[in-house]
């Protein structure tokens, strides 16, 4: 897609630090890393978010991320890694070309990803569960 920065990265018209690619998947360093080594994994074809991502392509991305996660542990001596994906604007998606964030983690790096909350009581928890369950197509 013409105005998409990640499509331009795939085409090579915008430079990036490429790490790994297959025929359908590209991985490169995020320009503003949460932790150095923070990598973006994208489909080479323009897909907006996870809801549009075909299962076969998601499977290829999963295989790439297994290799990349292990490579972060072996190459950067990371102790682990986080995997994340922002879908839609309200979830913080800024680039509308589907991408996973793969973030290497180190003991004591101080990064805190999730500020956790709580339910008022079990009734509220069950109600929220039901709202999601009832919307799952059979
Ligand atoms: P989002 O908020 O959409 O999940 O994340 C988009 C990510 O793309 C951000 O972490 C941002 O730093 C990264 N990004 C945006 N523009 C570029 C770019 O031109 N090159 C690279 N390598 N990363 C970019
Ligand atoms: Zn694109």
Coordinates of N, CA and C in Angstrom, one line a residue, residues 1-18 21 24-32 38-49 61 84-86 92-102:
X1 N 0.9 -1.2 0.0 CA 0.0 0.0 0.0 C 0.9 1.3 0.0
X2 N 0.6 2.2 -0.9 CA 1.5 3.3 -1.2 C 1.9 4.2 0.1
X3 N 0.9 4.5 0.9 CA 1.2 5.4 2.0 C 1.6 4.7 3.3
X4 N 1.9 3.4 3.2 CA 2.1 2.6 4.5 C 3.7 2.6 4.7
X5 N 4.1 3.0 5.8 CA 5.6 3.0 6.1 C 6.1 1.6 6.1
X6 N 5.4 0.6 6.6 CA 5.9 -0.7 6.7 C 5.9 -1.4 5.3
X7 N 5.0 -1.0 4.4 CA 5.1 -1.5 3.1 C 6.3 -0.9 2.4
X8 N 6.6 0.3 2.7 CA 7.9 0.9 2.1 C 9.1 0.3 2.7
X9 N 9.1 -0.1 3.9 CA 10.2 -0.8 4.5 C 10.4 -2.2 3.8
X10 N 9.3 -2.9 3.5 CA 9.3 -4.2 2.8 C 10.0 -3.9 1.4
X11 N 9.5 -2.9 0.8 CA 10.0 -2.6 -0.6 C 11.5 -2.0 -0.6
X12 N 11.9 -1.6 0.6 CA 13.3 -1.1 0.7 C 13.4 0.4 0.4
X13 N 12.3 1.1 0.2 CA 12.3 2.6 0.0 C 12.6 3.3 1.3
X14 N 12.2 2.7 2.4 CA 12.6 3.3 3.7 C 13.6 2.3 4.3
X15 N 14.8 2.8 4.8 CA 15.7 1.8 5.3 C 15.3 1.3 6.7
X16 N 15.9 0.1 7.0 CA 15.6 -0.5 8.4 C 16.8 -1.4 8.7
X17 N 16.9 -1.8 9.9 CA 17.9 -2.8 10.3 C 17.2 -4.1 10.3
X18 N 17.4 -4.8 9.1 CA 16.7 -6.1 8.9 C 17.4 -7.2 9.7
X21 N 14.2 -12.7 7.4 CA 13.0 -12.6 6.5 C 12.8 -14.0 5.8
X24 N 7.4 -14.4 3.0 CA 6.2 -13.7 3.4 C 6.3 -12.9 4.7
X25 N 7.5 -13.0 5.4 CA 7.6 -12.3 6.7 C 8.9 -11.6 6.8
X26 N 8.9 -10.4 7.4 CA 10.1 -9.6 7.6 C 10.2 -9.2 9.1
X27 N 11.4 -9.3 9.6 CA 11.7 -8.8 11.0 C 12.8 -7.8 11.0
X28 N 12.6 -6.6 11.7 CA 13.5 -5.5 11.7 C 13.4 -4.8 13.0
X29 N 14.5 -4.1 13.4 CA 14.5 -3.4 14.7 C 13.5 -2.2 14.7
X30 N 12.8 -2.1 15.8 CA 12.0 -0.9 16.0 C 12.9 0.3 16.2
X31 N 12.5 1.4 15.5 CA 13.4 2.6 15.5 C 13.4 3.2 16.9
X32 N 12.4 3.0 17.8 CA 12.4 3.6 19.1 C 12.2 2.4 20.1
X38 N 14.5 -4.6 20.6 CA 13.1 -4.6 20.3 C 12.9 -4.7 18.8
X39 N 12.2 -5.8 18.4 CA 12.0 -6.2 17.0 C 10.6 -6.2 16.6
X40 N 10.3 -5.7 15.3 CA 9.0 -5.8 14.8 C 9.0 -6.9 13.8
X41 N 7.9 -7.7 13.8 CA 7.7 -8.8 12.9 C 6.5 -8.6 12.1
X42 N 6.6 -8.5 10.8 CA 5.4 -8.1 10.0 C 5.2 -9.1 8.8
X43 N 4.0 -9.2 8.3 CA 3.8 -9.9 7.0 C 4.2 -8.9 5.9
X44 N 4.8 -9.5 4.9 CA 5.2 -8.6 3.8 C 4.0 -8.0 3.0
X45 N 2.9 -8.7 3.0 CA 1.7 -8.2 2.4 C 1.0 -7.2 3.3
X46 N 0.3 -6.3 2.8 CA -0.4 -5.3 3.7 C -1.6 -5.9 4.3
X47 N -1.6 -6.0 5.6 CA -2.7 -6.5 6.4 C -2.8 -5.6 7.5
X48 N -4.0 -5.1 7.9 CA -4.2 -4.0 8.8 C -3.9 -4.5 10.3
X49 N -4.5 -5.6 10.7 CA -4.3 -6.0 12.1 C -4.6 -7.5 12.2
X61 N 4.6 -16.4 10.9 CA 5.1 -15.4 11.8 C 5.4 -16.0 13.2
X84 N 4.1 -8.9 21.9 CA 2.9 -8.0 22.0 C 2.4 -7.6 20.7
X85 N 1.1 -7.2 20.7 CA 0.5 -6.7 19.4 C -0.6 -5.7 19.7
X86 N -0.5 -4.5 19.2 CA -1.5 -3.5 19.4 C -2.5 -3.6 18.2
X92 N -3.7 1.4 21.0 CA -2.3 1.9 20.8 C -1.7 1.6 19.5
X93 N -2.4 1.1 18.5 CA -1.8 0.8 17.2 C -1.7 2.1 16.4
X94 N -0.4 2.4 16.1 CA -0.1 3.7 15.4 C 0.2 3.4 13.9
X95 N 0.8 2.3 13.6 CA 1.1 1.9 12.2 C 0.0 0.8 11.8
X96 N -0.8 1.2 10.8 CA -1.9 0.3 10.5 C -1.5 -0.8 9.5
X97 N -0.4 -1.4 9.7 CA 0.1 -2.6 9.0 C 0.5 -3.6 10.1
X98 N -0.2 -4.7 10.2 CA -0.1 -5.6 11.3 C 1.3 -5.9 11.7
X99 N 1.6 -5.9 13.0 CA 3.0 -6.2 13.4 C 3.0 -6.7 14.9
X100 N 3.9 -7.6 15.1 CA 4.1 -8.1 16.5 C 5.4 -7.4 17.0
X101 N 5.3 -7.0 18.3 CA 6.5 -6.5 19.0 C 7.2 -7.6 19.7
X102 N 8.4 -7.8 19.5 CA 9.2 -8.9 20.2 C 10.3 -8.1 21.0

